[in-house]
Amino acid sequence: MPFEPLLRQSDGLPAESLSMTDNQPATVVCWRCGKEVPCASSACPFCEASLRVGSPGANVTDTLQDANARTLNRMLIVFGVLLGISFVGGLVRHLMAAVAPHHCLEAWQALAATIVIEVADTALVLLAWAWCGARFPEPRRSLVRRVLVWMAALAGLVGVLALNVLYHRFICEWLHLSVERQYVFRDHALTTLSMLAICAQPPIVEELFFRYLMFGALRRVMGGNGVVWITAVMFATAHIGVPLSMPVLFVLGLLLGYARLGTGTIWLPIALHFLHNAAVVALNAMYGGLQ
């Protein structure tokens, strides 16, 4: 009986089966990353895309490859704009801090600048989501695996926070920078707004972009480890407004990326990002000098 090509759907785009040997395909092409895998595989060993056991899987057509490349290019364009916003915002904040004669005024100005930047970032990421027009499903992880990943990630977060404190103390001493409490925490109203600006918006918006949109676009063309490291570099680079903090933010990006990879959702990265930023706010209120 001749083999009938299997049609598999990915974001509305059909894919066709791969070549056959004696009407029995030896390998298939993963619909997500385009790599050849054994036809009996239940999941792609490179990107973990779900494949039907014992079926020929689906070949990546030229149309699907073009769609993947187009999605990735769009996300890279959005990242470039986010990077520009971060650079300009960091420059403005540093200039304001240099010229503001009064600490309270400086705090209000810095917070206002942060809110303006975050509104622009939020609008841009939402537009990117609409522009992308794609879903990025991940294979469902077992409950045991998800619980273990949550436990490991929370332990890792403690390590990242300890690294954050040690790293910034070393930087401040090495560069002879003053370590003062950030003035934004001296006023209750400012504290409330700061918590919203630092602990609410970034975990949601940044994780939506880096650990969902960019993560998903890259997952269509490469394996999970590569995606985690690339998005971690991009996450750190996007904080160019605080260049001295980029190394420790890269480590945080690795933790968030592997949390995304391990659970298959962005809920754990969002929770970790929120807890990290809340801890940084609290530590800055007491000691200052962290990011």
Tab-separated table of C-alpha atoms in Angstrom, residues 16-222:
chain	number	residue	atom	x	y	z
A	16	GLU	CA	4.507	17.376	3.692
A	17	SER	CA	6.265	14.116	4.367
A	18	LEU	CA	9.930	13.467	3.644
A	19	SER	CA	11.536	11.118	1.183
A	20	MET	CA	10.882	7.382	1.457
A	21	THR	CA	12.892	4.225	0.963
A	22	ASP	CA	10.742	1.333	-0.319
A	23	ASN	CA	7.693	3.330	0.734
A	24	GLN	CA	9.011	3.435	4.315
A	25	PRO	CA	10.717	6.663	5.440
A	26	ALA	CA	13.929	6.146	7.422
A	27	THR	CA	14.059	9.688	8.759
A	28	VAL	CA	11.780	12.662	8.946
A	29	VAL	CA	12.353	16.389	9.101
A	30	CYS	CA	11.202	18.063	12.293
A	31	TRP	CA	8.467	20.580	11.616
A	32	ARG	CA	10.027	23.034	14.091
A	33	CYS	CA	13.798	23.029	13.594
A	34	GLY	CA	14.122	21.313	10.212
A	35	LYS	CA	16.635	18.677	11.374
A	36	GLU	CA	16.399	15.036	10.324
A	37	VAL	CA	15.343	12.636	13.078
A	38	PRO	CA	14.451	8.910	13.148
A	39	CYS	CA	10.903	8.309	11.986
A	40	ALA	CA	9.996	6.407	15.167
A	41	SER	CA	10.909	9.327	17.447
A	42	SER	CA	8.130	10.663	19.630
A	43	ALA	CA	9.936	13.979	20.050
A	44	CYS	CA	12.690	15.782	18.205
A	45	PRO	CA	16.009	15.311	20.083
A	46	PHE	CA	17.154	18.770	18.963
A	47	CYS	CA	14.191	21.020	19.809
A	48	GLU	CA	11.784	18.649	21.611
A	49	ALA	CA	8.958	19.241	19.153
A	50	SER	CA	6.241	16.611	19.500
A	51	LEU	CA	6.223	13.913	16.792
A	52	ARG	CA	3.802	11.046	16.322
A	53	VAL	CA	5.251	7.701	17.346
A	54	GLY	CA	5.756	5.396	14.389
A	55	SER	CA	4.612	7.935	11.832
A	56	PRO	CA	6.728	9.664	9.228
A	57	GLY	CA	6.330	13.016	10.889
A	58	ALA	CA	6.273	16.095	8.733
A	59	ASN	CA	8.676	17.741	6.379
A	60	VAL	CA	9.350	21.431	6.619
A	61	THR	CA	8.155	22.974	3.393
A	62	ASP	CA	9.690	26.039	1.835
A	63	THR	CA	6.616	27.988	2.891
A	64	LEU	CA	7.068	27.010	6.530
A	65	GLN	CA	10.789	27.759	6.432
A	66	ASP	CA	10.051	31.188	5.010
A	67	ALA	CA	7.441	31.780	7.716
A	68	ASN	CA	9.907	30.805	10.452
A	69	ALA	CA	12.578	33.096	9.015
A	70	ARG	CA	10.076	35.929	8.697
A	71	THR	CA	8.953	35.534	12.317
A	72	LEU	CA	12.545	35.490	13.569
A	73	ASN	CA	13.466	38.546	11.506
A	74	ARG	CA	10.519	40.448	12.921
A	75	MET	CA	11.511	39.576	16.477
A	76	LEU	CA	15.080	40.713	15.802
A	77	ILE	CA	13.774	44.037	14.509
A	78	VAL	CA	11.697	44.480	17.664
A	79	PHE	CA	14.714	43.595	19.789
A	80	GLY	CA	16.741	46.285	18.020
A	81	VAL	CA	14.085	48.867	18.852
A	82	LEU	CA	13.944	47.696	22.487
A	83	LEU	CA	17.713	47.979	22.668
A	84	GLY	CA	17.565	51.538	21.353
A	85	ILE	CA	14.890	52.492	23.882
A	86	SER	CA	16.956	51.020	26.715
A	87	PHE	CA	20.081	52.883	25.615
A	88	VAL	CA	18.294	56.232	25.310
A	89	GLY	CA	16.461	55.686	28.607
A	90	GLY	CA	19.665	54.835	30.459
A	91	LEU	CA	21.390	57.870	29.000
A	92	VAL	CA	18.534	60.156	30.033
A	93	ARG	CA	18.475	58.776	33.582
A	94	HIS	CA	22.216	59.237	33.996
A	95	LEU	CA	22.034	62.806	32.706
A	96	MET	CA	19.136	63.572	35.037
A	97	ALA	CA	21.029	62.131	37.994
A	98	ALA	CA	24.030	64.279	37.125
A	99	VAL	CA	22.145	67.579	36.908
A	100	ALA	CA	19.392	67.151	39.525
A	101	PRO	CA	20.442	69.138	42.601
A	102	HIS	CA	17.835	67.686	44.947
A	103	HIS	CA	17.603	63.996	45.777
A	104	CYS	CA	13.800	63.865	46.009
A	105	LEU	CA	13.449	65.601	42.655
A	106	GLU	CA	15.935	63.159	41.216
A	107	ALA	CA	13.865	60.238	42.477
A	108	TRP	CA	10.651	61.551	40.918
A	109	GLN	CA	12.388	62.300	37.660
A	110	ALA	CA	14.051	58.893	37.501
A	111	LEU	CA	10.780	57.144	38.268
A	112	ALA	CA	8.892	59.188	35.680
A	113	ALA	CA	11.514	58.349	33.053
A	114	THR	CA	11.265	54.660	33.977
A	115	ILE	CA	7.475	54.680	33.605
A	116	VAL	CA	7.653	56.381	30.207
A	117	ILE	CA	10.191	53.808	28.989
A	118	GLU	CA	8.121	50.917	30.308
A	119	VAL	CA	4.977	52.189	28.609
A	120	ALA	CA	6.903	52.342	25.330
A	121	ASP	CA	8.330	48.840	25.902
A	122	THR	CA	4.894	47.421	26.700
A	123	ALA	CA	3.311	48.914	23.599
A	124	LEU	CA	6.172	47.641	21.447
A	125	VAL	CA	6.020	44.074	22.791
A	126	LEU	CA	2.239	43.926	22.355
A	127	LEU	CA	2.622	45.143	18.781
A	128	ALA	CA	5.330	42.521	18.253
A	129	TRP	CA	2.978	39.835	19.537
A	130	ALA	CA	0.318	40.945	17.063
A	131	TRP	CA	2.865	41.339	14.254
A	132	CYS	CA	4.274	37.872	14.858
A	133	GLY	CA	0.858	36.269	14.610
A	134	ALA	CA	2.195	32.880	15.725
A	135	ARG	CA	1.850	30.515	18.638
A	136	PHE	CA	4.856	28.704	20.059
A	137	PRO	CA	3.625	25.474	21.682
A	138	GLU	CA	5.975	23.344	23.739
A	139	PRO	CA	5.609	19.636	24.521
A	140	ARG	CA	3.755	19.110	27.782
A	141	ARG	CA	6.104	18.346	30.683
A	142	SER	CA	5.194	15.797	33.330
A	143	LEU	CA	4.031	17.015	36.737
A	144	VAL	CA	7.084	15.505	38.419
A	145	ARG	CA	9.425	17.286	36.037
A	146	ARG	CA	7.671	20.612	36.509
A	147	VAL	CA	7.803	20.318	40.306
A	148	LEU	CA	11.505	19.477	40.201
A	149	VAL	CA	12.213	22.379	37.867
A	150	TRP	CA	10.327	24.781	40.147
A	151	MET	CA	12.320	23.614	43.168
A	152	ALA	CA	15.643	23.825	41.337
A	153	ALA	CA	14.781	27.238	39.894
A	154	LEU	CA	13.889	28.718	43.292
A	155	ALA	CA	17.169	27.425	44.696
A	156	GLY	CA	18.955	28.893	41.684
A	157	LEU	CA	17.275	32.243	42.296
A	158	VAL	CA	18.809	32.394	45.769
A	159	GLY	CA	22.202	31.812	44.187
A	160	VAL	CA	21.622	34.538	41.578
A	161	LEU	CA	20.639	37.036	44.288
A	162	ALA	CA	23.760	36.178	46.296
A	163	LEU	CA	25.841	36.654	43.146
A	164	ASN	CA	24.091	39.974	42.533
A	165	VAL	CA	25.042	41.260	45.991
A	166	LEU	CA	28.652	40.064	45.844
A	167	TYR	CA	29.169	41.262	42.280
A	168	HIS	CA	27.871	44.782	42.876
A	169	ARG	CA	29.786	45.110	46.146
A	170	PHE	CA	32.943	44.169	44.304
A	171	ILE	CA	32.198	46.599	41.462
A	172	CYS	CA	31.490	49.447	43.878
A	173	GLU	CA	34.709	48.849	45.783
A	174	TRP	CA	36.804	48.303	42.660
A	175	LEU	CA	35.527	51.456	40.929
A	176	HIS	CA	35.268	53.418	44.200
A	177	LEU	CA	31.548	54.063	43.704
A	178	SER	CA	29.421	55.256	46.585
A	179	VAL	CA	26.870	52.771	47.876
A	180	GLU	CA	23.831	54.686	49.061
A	181	ARG	CA	20.207	53.860	49.521
A	182	GLN	CA	18.320	54.746	46.406
A	183	TYR	CA	16.333	57.892	47.075
A	184	VAL	CA	13.302	56.473	45.303
A	185	PHE	CA	12.626	54.406	48.443
A	186	ARG	CA	12.549	57.335	50.899
A	187	ASP	CA	8.973	58.310	50.072
A	188	HIS	CA	6.013	55.939	50.529
A	189	ALA	CA	4.275	57.084	47.343
A	190	LEU	CA	7.471	56.606	45.390
A	191	THR	CA	7.921	53.184	46.948
A	192	THR	CA	4.487	52.031	45.754
A	193	LEU	CA	5.024	53.325	42.233
A	194	SER	CA	8.530	51.882	42.169
A	195	MET	CA	7.257	48.451	43.163
A	196	LEU	CA	4.786	48.539	40.287
A	197	ALA	CA	7.358	49.833	37.821
A	198	ILE	CA	10.126	47.431	38.867
A	199	CYS	CA	8.289	44.327	40.092
A	200	ALA	CA	5.110	44.191	37.987
A	201	GLN	CA	5.816	45.393	34.456
A	202	PRO	CA	9.260	43.894	33.694
A	203	PRO	CA	8.454	40.304	34.741
A	204	ILE	CA	5.398	40.241	32.487
A	205	VAL	CA	6.520	42.273	29.483
A	206	GLU	CA	10.151	41.161	29.357
A	207	GLU	CA	9.269	37.500	29.814
A	208	LEU	CA	6.574	37.748	27.157
A	209	PHE	CA	9.174	38.993	24.712
A	210	PHE	CA	12.380	37.151	25.662
A	211	ARG	CA	11.014	33.847	26.985
A	212	TYR	CA	7.991	33.537	24.684
A	213	LEU	CA	8.228	35.497	21.437
A	214	MET	CA	11.998	35.500	20.905
A	215	PHE	CA	12.389	32.112	22.586
A	216	GLY	CA	9.696	30.593	20.382
A	217	ALA	CA	11.032	32.141	17.182
A	218	LEU	CA	14.515	30.785	17.867
A	219	ARG	CA	13.178	27.369	18.893
A	220	ARG	CA	11.930	26.898	15.357
A	221	VAL	CA	15.468	26.967	14.006
A	222	MET	CA	17.696	25.563	16.783
